[in-house]
Coordinates of N, CA and C in Angstrom, one line a residue:
F1 N 89.1 119.3 126.7 CA 89.8 120.6 126.4 C 90.6 121.1 127.7
Q2 N 90.1 121.0 128.8 CA 90.7 121.5 130.0 C 91.9 120.6 130.5
D3 N 91.7 119.2 130.4 CA 92.7 118.4 131.0 C 93.9 118.0 130.0
D4 N 93.6 118.0 128.7 CA 94.6 117.6 127.7 C 95.3 118.8 126.9
W5 N 94.3 119.6 126.2 CA 94.8 120.6 125.4 C 95.4 121.7 126.1
M6 N 94.9 122.1 127.2 CA 95.4 123.3 127.8 C 96.8 123.0 128.5
R7 N 97.1 121.8 128.7 CA 98.3 121.4 129.3 C 99.5 121.3 128.3
M8 N 99.1 121.4 127.0 CA 100.2 121.3 126.0 C 101.0 122.7 126.0
E9 N 102.2 122.6 125.5 CA 102.8 123.8 125.2 C 102.3 124.8 124.2
A10 N 102.4 126.0 124.4 CA 101.8 127.0 123.5 C 102.3 126.8 122.0
K11 N 103.5 126.3 121.8 CA 104.0 126.1 120.5 C 103.2 124.9 119.8
L12 N 103.1 123.9 120.6 CA 102.5 122.7 120.1 C 101.0 123.0 119.8
R13 N 100.3 123.7 120.6 CA 98.9 124.1 120.4 C 98.7 124.9 119.2
T14 N 99.7 125.8 119.0 CA 99.6 126.7 117.8 C 99.9 125.8 116.5
S15 N 100.7 124.9 116.5 CA 100.9 124.0 115.4 C 99.7 123.2 115.1
I16 N 99.0 122.6 116.1 CA 97.7 121.9 115.9 C 96.6 122.7 115.4
V17 N 96.5 123.9 115.9 CA 95.4 124.8 115.4 C 95.7 125.2 114.0
E18 N 96.9 125.4 113.6 CA 97.3 125.8 112.3 C 96.9 124.8 111.4
G19 N 97.2 123.5 111.6 CA 96.9 122.4 110.7 C 95.4 122.2 110.6
V20 N 94.6 122.3 111.7 CA 93.1 122.3 111.6 C 92.6 123.5 110.8
S21 N 93.1 124.7 111.0 CA 92.7 125.9 110.3 C 92.9 125.7 108.7
V22 N 94.1 125.1 108.3 CA 94.4 125.0 107.0 C 93.3 124.0 106.3
F23 N 93.0 122.9 107.0 CA 92.0 122.1 106.4 C 90.5 122.8 106.4
L24 N 90.2 123.3 107.4 CA 88.9 124.1 107.5 C 88.8 125.2 106.5
S25 N 89.9 125.7 106.0 CA 89.9 126.9 105.2 C 89.3 126.4 103.8
L26 N 89.3 125.1 103.5 CA 88.7 124.6 102.3 C 87.2 125.0 102.1
F27 N 86.6 125.2 103.3 CA 85.1 125.5 103.3 C 84.8 126.9 103.3
D28 N 85.8 127.7 103.4 CA 85.7 129.2 103.4 C 85.9 129.8 101.8
D29 N 86.4 129.0 100.9 CA 86.7 129.4 99.6 C 85.5 129.9 98.9
N30 N 84.2 129.2 99.0 CA 83.0 129.5 98.3 C 82.0 129.9 99.3
P31 N 81.3 131.1 99.1 CA 80.2 131.4 100.1 C 79.1 130.3 100.1
R32 N 78.7 129.7 98.9 CA 77.7 128.7 98.9 C 78.1 127.5 99.7
V33 N 79.4 127.1 99.6 CA 79.9 126.0 100.4 C 79.9 126.3 101.8
K34 N 80.3 127.4 102.3 CA 80.4 127.9 103.7 C 78.9 127.9 104.2
H35 N 77.9 128.3 103.4 CA 76.6 128.4 104.0 C 76.0 127.0 104.0
R36 N 76.4 126.0 103.1 CA 75.8 124.6 103.3 C 76.5 123.9 104.4
F37 N 77.8 123.9 104.5 CA 78.5 123.0 105.5 C 78.9 123.7 106.8
C38 N 78.7 125.0 106.8 CA 79.1 125.7 108.1 C 77.9 126.6 108.5
P39 N 76.7 126.1 108.8 CA 75.7 127.0 109.1 C 75.8 127.5 110.5
P40 N 75.0 128.5 110.9 CA 75.2 129.0 112.3 C 74.7 127.9 113.3
K41 N 75.2 128.0 114.6 CA 75.0 127.1 115.5 C 73.5 127.0 115.9
A42 N 72.8 128.1 115.7 CA 71.4 128.0 116.0 C 70.5 127.1 115.3
V43 N 71.1 126.6 114.1 CA 70.3 125.6 113.2 C 70.2 124.3 114.1
Y44 N 71.3 124.0 114.9 CA 71.3 122.7 115.5 C 70.6 122.7 116.9
D45 N 70.1 123.8 117.2 CA 69.3 124.0 118.5 C 68.0 123.1 118.4
T46 N 67.5 122.6 119.6 CA 66.2 121.9 119.6 C 65.2 122.6 120.5
P47 N 64.2 123.2 119.9 CA 64.0 123.4 118.5 C 64.8 124.4 117.9
P48 N 65.1 124.5 116.6 CA 66.0 125.4 116.0 C 65.6 126.8 116.3
S49 N 66.6 127.6 116.8 CA 66.3 129.1 117.0 C 66.7 129.9 115.9
S50 N 66.8 129.4 114.7 CA 67.1 130.2 113.5 C 66.0 130.0 112.5
D51 N 65.6 131.1 111.8 CA 64.6 130.9 110.8 C 65.1 131.0 109.4
S52 N 66.4 130.5 109.3 CA 66.9 130.5 108.0 C 66.3 129.5 107.0
G53 N 65.6 128.5 107.6 CA 65.1 127.4 106.8 C 66.1 126.3 106.6
D54 N 67.3 126.3 107.1 CA 68.2 125.2 106.8 C 67.9 124.1 107.8
V55 N 68.1 122.8 107.4 CA 67.8 121.7 108.2 C 69.0 120.9 108.2
P56 N 69.6 120.7 109.4 CA 70.9 119.9 109.4 C 70.6 118.4 109.1
L57 N 71.6 117.8 108.5 CA 71.4 116.4 108.1 C 71.3 115.5 109.3
P58 N 70.2 114.7 109.5 CA 70.1 113.8 110.5 C 71.2 112.8 110.7
P59 N 71.3 112.1 111.9 CA 72.4 111.1 112.0 C 72.3 110.0 110.9
M60 N 73.4 109.6 110.4 CA 73.4 108.6 109.4 C 72.7 107.3 109.7
A61 N 72.8 106.9 110.9 CA 72.2 105.6 111.3 C 70.6 105.7 111.1
E62 N 70.1 106.9 111.5 CA 68.7 107.0 111.3 C 68.2 107.0 109.9
L63 N 69.1 107.7 109.0 CA 68.7 107.7 107.6 C 68.8 106.3 107.0
I64 N 69.7 105.6 107.4 CA 69.9 104.2 106.9 C 68.6 103.3 107.2
E65 N 68.2 103.4 108.5 CA 67.1 102.5 109.0 C 65.8 103.0 108.3
Q66 N 65.7 104.3 108.0 CA 64.5 104.9 107.3 C 64.4 104.6 105.8
G67 N 65.5 104.1 105.3 CA 65.5 103.9 103.8 C 65.7 105.0 103.0
K68 N 66.4 106.1 103.5 CA 66.5 107.3 102.8 C 67.7 107.1 101.7
V69 N 67.7 107.9 100.7 CA 68.8 107.9 99.7 C 69.6 109.1 99.9
I70 N 70.8 108.9 100.2 CA 71.8 110.0 100.5 C 72.7 110.2 99.3
A71 N 72.8 111.3 98.6 CA 73.5 111.4 97.4 C 74.4 112.7 97.5
L72 N 75.6 112.6 97.2 CA 76.6 113.7 97.1 C 76.7 114.3 95.7
N73 N 76.3 115.5 95.4 CA 76.5 116.0 94.1 C 77.5 117.3 94.2
F74 N 78.7 116.9 93.9 CA 79.8 117.9 94.1 C 80.8 117.6 93.0
P75 N 80.7 118.3 91.9 CA 81.8 118.2 90.8 C 83.1 118.4 91.2
I76 N 83.9 117.4 90.9 CA 85.4 117.5 91.4 C 86.1 118.7 90.8
A77 N 85.7 119.0 89.6 CA 86.4 120.1 88.8 C 86.2 121.4 89.6
M78 N 85.1 121.6 90.4 CA 85.0 122.9 91.0 C 86.0 123.2 92.1
N79 N 86.3 122.2 92.9 CA 87.2 122.2 93.9 C 87.8 120.9 94.3
P80 N 88.8 120.3 93.7 CA 89.2 119.0 93.8 C 89.5 118.6 95.3
G81 N 90.2 119.4 96.0 CA 90.5 119.2 97.4 C 89.3 119.1 98.3
L82 N 88.4 120.0 98.1 CA 87.2 120.0 99.0 C 86.2 118.9 98.6
A83 N 86.2 118.7 97.4 CA 85.2 117.5 96.9 C 85.8 116.2 97.5
R84 N 87.1 116.0 97.4 CA 87.7 114.7 98.0 C 87.4 114.7 99.5
A85 N 87.6 115.9 100.2 CA 87.5 115.9 101.6 C 86.1 115.5 102.0
I86 N 85.1 116.2 101.4 CA 83.6 116.0 101.7 C 83.2 114.5 101.3
G87 N 83.6 114.1 100.1 CA 83.2 112.8 99.8 C 83.7 111.7 100.7
T88 N 85.1 111.8 101.1 CA 85.6 110.9 102.0 C 85.0 110.9 103.4
M89 N 84.7 112.0 103.9 CA 84.1 112.2 105.2 C 82.7 111.6 105.1
L90 N 81.9 111.9 104.1 CA 80.6 111.3 104.0 C 80.6 109.7 103.9
K91 N 81.6 109.3 103.1 CA 81.7 107.8 103.0 C 82.1 107.2 104.3
Q92 N 83.1 107.7 105.0 CA 83.5 107.2 106.4 C 82.3 107.3 107.4
D93 N 81.5 108.3 107.3 CA 80.3 108.4 108.2 C 79.3 107.3 107.9
F94 N 79.1 107.1 106.6 CA 78.2 106.0 106.3 C 78.8 104.6 106.7
Q95 N 80.0 104.4 106.5 CA 80.6 103.1 106.8 C 80.5 102.9 108.3
R96 N 80.8 103.9 109.1 CA 80.7 103.8 110.5 C 79.3 103.4 111.0
A97 N 78.3 104.1 110.4 CA 77.0 103.9 110.8 C 76.5 102.4 110.4
V98 N 77.0 101.9 109.2 CA 76.7 100.5 108.8 C 77.4 99.5 109.7
L99 N 78.6 99.7 110.1 CA 79.2 98.7 110.9 C 78.7 98.7 112.3
N100 N 78.1 99.8 112.7 CA 77.5 99.8 114.0 C 76.1 99.1 114.1
R101 N 75.6 98.7 112.9 CA 74.4 97.9 112.9 C 74.7 96.4 113.3
I102 N 75.9 96.0 113.2 CA 76.3 94.6 113.4 C 75.9 94.2 114.8
P103 N 76.4 94.8 115.9 CA 75.9 94.4 117.2 C 74.4 94.6 117.4
K104 N 73.7 95.4 116.8 CA 72.4 95.7 116.8 C 71.6 94.4 116.2
M105 N 72.1 94.1 115.1 CA 71.5 92.9 114.4 C 71.7 91.6 115.2
I106 N 72.8 91.4 115.9 CA 73.0 90.3 116.7 C 72.2 90.3 117.8
G107 N 72.0 91.4 118.4 CA 71.1 91.5 119.7 C 69.6 91.3 119.3
D108 N 69.2 91.7 118.1 CA 67.8 91.5 117.7 C 67.7 90.8 116.3
A109 N 68.0 89.4 116.6 CA 68.1 88.6 115.4 C 66.8 88.3 114.6
T110 N 65.7 88.6 115.3 CA 64.4 88.2 114.9 C 63.7 89.3 114.0
R111 N 64.4 90.5 114.2 CA 63.9 91.7 113.4 C 64.4 91.6 112.0
P112 N 63.4 91.9 111.0 CA 63.8 92.0 109.6 C 64.6 93.3 109.3
W113 N 65.9 93.2 109.2 CA 66.7 94.3 108.9 C 66.7 94.6 107.4
R114 N 66.6 95.8 107.0 CA 66.7 96.2 105.7 C 68.0 96.1 105.1
S115 N 68.2 95.8 103.8 CA 69.5 95.8 103.1 C 69.9 97.3 102.8
V116 N 71.2 97.5 102.7 CA 71.8 98.8 102.4 C 72.6 98.8 101.2
L117 N 72.6 99.8 100.4 CA 73.3 99.7 99.1 C 74.4 101.0 99.2
F118 N 75.6 100.8 98.9 CA 76.7 101.7 98.8 C 77.2 101.8 97.3
V119 N 77.0 102.9 96.7 CA 77.4 103.1 95.3 C 78.3 104.3 95.2
C120 N 79.5 104.2 94.6 CA 80.4 105.2 94.5 C 81.0 105.1 93.1
D121 N 80.9 106.2 92.3 CA 81.5 106.3 91.0 C 82.9 107.1 91.2
E122 N 83.8 106.9 90.3 CA 85.1 107.5 90.4 C 85.7 107.2 91.7
Y123 N 85.6 105.9 92.1 CA 86.1 105.5 93.4 C 87.5 105.7 93.7
Q124 N 88.4 105.9 92.7 CA 89.8 106.2 92.9 C 89.9 107.5 93.7
A125 N 89.1 108.5 93.5 CA 89.2 109.7 94.2 C 88.7 109.8 95.7
F126 N 88.1 108.7 96.2 CA 87.6 108.6 97.6 C 88.0 107.4 98.3
A127 N 88.8 106.6 97.7 CA 89.3 105.3 98.3 C 90.4 105.6 99.4
T128 N 90.2 105.0 100.5 CA 91.0 105.1 101.7 C 91.4 103.7 102.1
T129 N 92.6 103.4 102.6 CA 92.9 102.2 103.2 C 93.6 102.5 104.6
G130 N 93.3 101.7 105.6 CA 93.8 101.9 106.9 C 95.1 101.2 107.2
E131 N 95.5 100.2 106.4 CA 96.7 99.3 106.7 C 96.7 98.9 108.1
N132 N 97.5 99.4 108.9 CA 97.5 98.9 110.3 C 96.6 99.5 111.2
E133 N 95.8 100.5 110.7 CA 94.7 101.2 111.5 C 93.4 100.5 111.4
P134 N 92.5 100.6 112.4 CA 91.2 99.8 112.3 C 90.3 100.3 111.2
S135 N 90.5 101.6 110.7 CA 89.6 102.1 109.7 C 90.2 101.8 108.3
G136 N 89.4 101.9 107.3 CA 89.8 101.7 105.9 C 88.7 100.9 105.2
D137 N 88.6 101.2 103.9 CA 87.7 100.5 103.0 C 87.8 99.1 103.0
E138 N 89.1 98.5 103.0 CA 89.1 97.1 103.0 C 88.6 96.4 104.1
K139 N 88.6 97.1 105.3 CA 88.0 96.4 106.6 C 86.5 96.6 106.4
F140 N 85.9 97.7 105.9 CA 84.6 97.8 105.7 C 84.1 96.8 104.7
F141 N 84.6 96.5 103.6 CA 84.2 95.5 102.7 C 84.2 94.1 103.2
S142 N 85.1 93.9 104.1 CA 85.2 92.5 104.6 C 84.0 92.3 105.6
L143 N 83.5 93.4 106.1 CA 82.3 93.2 107.2 C 81.1 93.7 106.6
A144 N 81.0 94.2 105.5 CA 79.8 94.9 105.0 C 78.7 93.8 104.8
R145 N 79.0 92.5 104.3 CA 78.0 91.5 104.1 C 77.3 91.2 105.5
Q146 N 78.1 91.2 106.5 CA 77.4 90.9 107.7 C 76.4 91.9 108.3
A147 N 76.6 93.3 107.8 CA 75.7 94.3 108.0 C 74.6 94.4 107.0
R148 N 74.5 93.5 106.1 CA 73.6 93.5 105.1 C 73.8 94.8 104.1
C149 N 75.0 95.1 103.9 CA 75.4 96.2 102.9 C 76.0 95.6 101.6
I150 N 75.6 96.2 100.5 CA 76.0 95.8 99.2 C 76.8 96.9 98.7
P151 N 78.2 96.8 98.7 CA 79.1 97.9 98.0 C 79.2 97.7 96.6
I152 N 79.1 98.8 95.8 CA 79.3 98.6 94.4 C 80.2 100.0 94.1
V153 N 81.4 99.8 93.6 CA 82.3 100.9 93.2 C 82.8 100.7 91.9
A154 N 83.0 101.9 91.2 CA 83.4 101.9 89.8 C 84.7 102.8 89.8
T155 N 85.7 102.4 89.2 CA 86.9 103.1 89.0 C 87.4 103.0 87.6
Q156 N 88.4 104.0 87.2 CA 88.8 104.0 85.8 C 89.6 102.7 85.4
S157 N 90.5 102.4 86.3 CA 91.4 101.2 86.1 C 92.1 101.0 87.4
I158 N 92.8 99.8 87.4 CA 93.6 99.3 88.6 C 94.7 100.3 88.8
S159 N 95.3 100.9 87.7 CA 96.4 101.8 87.9 C 96.0 103.1 88.5
S160 N 94.8 103.6 88.2 CA 94.4 104.7 88.9 C 94.0 104.6 90.4
L161 N 93.7 103.4 90.7 CA 93.5 103.0 92.1 C 94.8 102.9 92.8
R162 N 95.7 102.3 92.2 CA 97.1 102.2 92.7 C 97.7 103.5 93.0
S163 N 97.6 104.5 92.2 CA 98.2 105.7 92.2 C 97.7 106.6 93.4
T164 N 96.6 106.4 93.9 CA 96.0 107.0 95.1 C 96.2 106.4 96.4
L165 N 96.7 105.1 96.4 CA 96.7 104.4 97.6 C 98.2 104.1 98.0
P166 N 98.6 104.1 99.3 CA 100.0 104.0 99.6 C 100.4 102.5 99.5
G167 N 101.6 102.3 99.1 CA 102.3 101.0 99.0 C 101.4 100.0 98.3
E168 N 101.3 98.8 98.7 CA 100.6 97.6 98.2 C 99.2 97.5 98.9
S169 N 98.7 98.4 99.5 CA 97.3 98.4 100.2 C 96.2 98.1 99.1
W170 N 96.5 98.5 97.9 CA 95.4 98.4 96.9 C 95.1 96.8 96.7
R171 N 96.1 96.0 97.0 CA 95.8 94.6 96.7 C 94.9 94.1 97.8
T172 N 95.0 94.6 99.0 CA 94.1 94.2 100.1 C 92.7 94.8 99.8
L173 N 92.7 96.0 99.3 CA 91.4 96.5 98.9 C 90.7 95.6 97.8
L174 N 91.4 95.3 96.8 CA 90.7 94.6 95.7 C 90.3 93.2 96.2
Q175 N 90.9 92.6 97.1 CA 90.6 91.2 97.5 C 89.3 91.2 98.2
G176 N 88.9 92.4 98.8 CA 87.6 92.6 99.5 C 86.5 92.7 98.5
L177 N 86.7 93.0 97.3 CA 85.7 93.0 96.3 C 85.6 91.7 95.6
R178 N 84.6 90.9 96.0 CA 84.5 89.5 95.6 C 84.2 89.4 94.1
T179 N 83.3 90.2 93.6 CA 82.9 90.3 92.2 C 83.5 91.3 91.4
K180 N 84.2 91.1 90.4 CA 84.8 92.2 89.6 C 84.3 92.1 88.1
V181 N 84.0 93.2 87.7 CA 83.4 93.3 86.3 C 84.5 94.3 85.5
F182 N 85.1 93.8 84.5 CA 86.0 94.5 83.6 C 85.4 94.9 82.3
L183 N 85.3 96.2 82.0 CA 84.8 96.6 80.7 C 86.0 96.9 79.8
A184 N 85.8 97.8 78.8 CA 86.9 98.1 77.9 C 88.0 98.7 78.6
L185 N 89.3 98.2 78.4 CA 90.5 98.6 79.1 C 91.5 99.0 78.1
S186 N 92.2 100.1 78.5 CA 93.4 100.5 77.6 C 94.6 100.4 78.6
D187 N 94.4 100.1 79.8 CA 95.5 99.9 80.8 C 96.0 98.5 80.9
D188 N 97.3 98.4 80.4 CA 97.9 97.0 80.4 C 97.9 96.3 81.7
V189 N 98.1 97.0 82.8 CA 98.0 96.4 84.2 C 96.7 95.8 84.4
S190 N 95.6 96.6 84.2 CA 94.3 96.1 84.4 C 93.9 94.9 83.6
A191 N 94.3 95.1 82.3 CA 94.0 94.0 81.3 C 94.7 92.6 81.8
R192 N 95.9 92.8 82.3 CA 96.7 91.5 82.7 C 96.1 91.0 83.9
M193 N 95.6 91.8 84.8 CA 95.0 91.3 86.0 C 93.7 90.6 85.6
A194 N 92.9 91.2 84.7 CA 91.7 90.6 84.2 C 91.9 89.2 83.7
A195 N 92.9 89.1 82.9 CA 93.2 87.8 82.2 C 93.8 86.8 83.3
D196 N 94.4 87.2 84.3 CA 94.9 86.3 85.3 C 93.7 85.8 86.1
L197 N 92.8 86.6 86.4 CA 91.6 86.2 87.2 C 90.7 85.3 86.4
C198 N 90.7 85.4 85.0 CA 89.9 84.5 84.2 C 90.5 83.1 84.2
G199 N 91.8 83.0 84.3 CA 92.5 81.8 84.4 C 92.9 81.3 83.0
K200 N 93.4 80.2 83.0 CA 93.9 79.6 81.7 C 93.3 78.2 81.5
V201 N 93.1 77.9 80.2 CA 92.6 76.5 79.8 C 93.4 75.9 78.9
E202 N 93.8 74.6 79.0 CA 94.6 73.9 78.2 C 93.9 73.6 76.8
R203 N 94.5 73.7 75.7 CA 93.8 73.4 74.4 C 94.8 72.7 73.6
L204 N 94.3 71.7 72.7 CA 95.1 71.0 71.7 C 95.4 71.9 70.6
M205 N 96.7 72.1 70.3 CA 97.1 72.8 69.1 C 98.0 71.9 68.2
P206 N 97.7 72.1 67.0 CA 98.5 71.4 65.9 C 100.0 71.9 65.9
G207 N 100.9 71.0 65.7 CA 102.3 71.4 65.6 C 103.0 70.8 64.3
Y208 N 103.8 71.6 63.8 CA 104.5 71.2 62.4 C 105.9 71.3 62.6
T209 N 106.7 70.5 62.1 CA 108.2 70.4 62.1 C 108.7 70.4 60.7
L210 N 109.6 71.2 60.2 CA 110.2 71.2 59.0 C 111.7 70.8 59.1
T211 N 112.1 69.8 58.3 CA 113.5 69.4 58.3 C 114.1 69.4 57.1
E212 N 115.4 69.4 56.9 CA 116.2 69.5 55.5 C 116.0 68.2 54.8
S213 N 115.9 67.1 55.5 CA 115.8 65.8 54.8 C 114.4 65.5 54.5
G214 N 113.3 66.3 54.8 CA 112.0 66.0 54.5 C 111.7 66.3 53.1
Q215 N 110.8 65.5 52.4 CA 110.4 65.6 51.1 C 109.1 66.3 51.1

């Protein structure tokens, strides 16, 4: 703060603060949301100096190794922007904790490490790709098996996934999902991709020819 932020021009600092304030204002729309995600600082003291009864969420790495189940129950219809922001941040926090297991697993190969499961419904609302950046779901899926993580995601269709991701990054994301299950589809793009993945088989077909001179 002292060496970098204070040396910036006041106009640039104001622009940065404004951008942060607009994002954080999502948590001020609903009093229940603000109470849950913006508790007083005293809650995080050790021991807590607040008697509100709130308990902050422990570090994700600890919860994973303890075998805890972490679930986010936030209907998107209540606040689409806030639901997407919270779901995406929780997903990235989980992915960061899982990938940090890899060097620990290599350093202690004799220890029996538990398997981890990542399940996400309506995945098109929370999918992110890093492209040239080191972060992104496609990079997590490519390393998840090494960290003993099993990702399972469900999306409405390939088209709904394409509409939320920039450019052709959805192709890189799909190739990281080795097993694909297609159910009832009304989207022609998804149906065509499912047919292409299934492949083609040559079959003998009878052929008939009619000519004018034939009897």
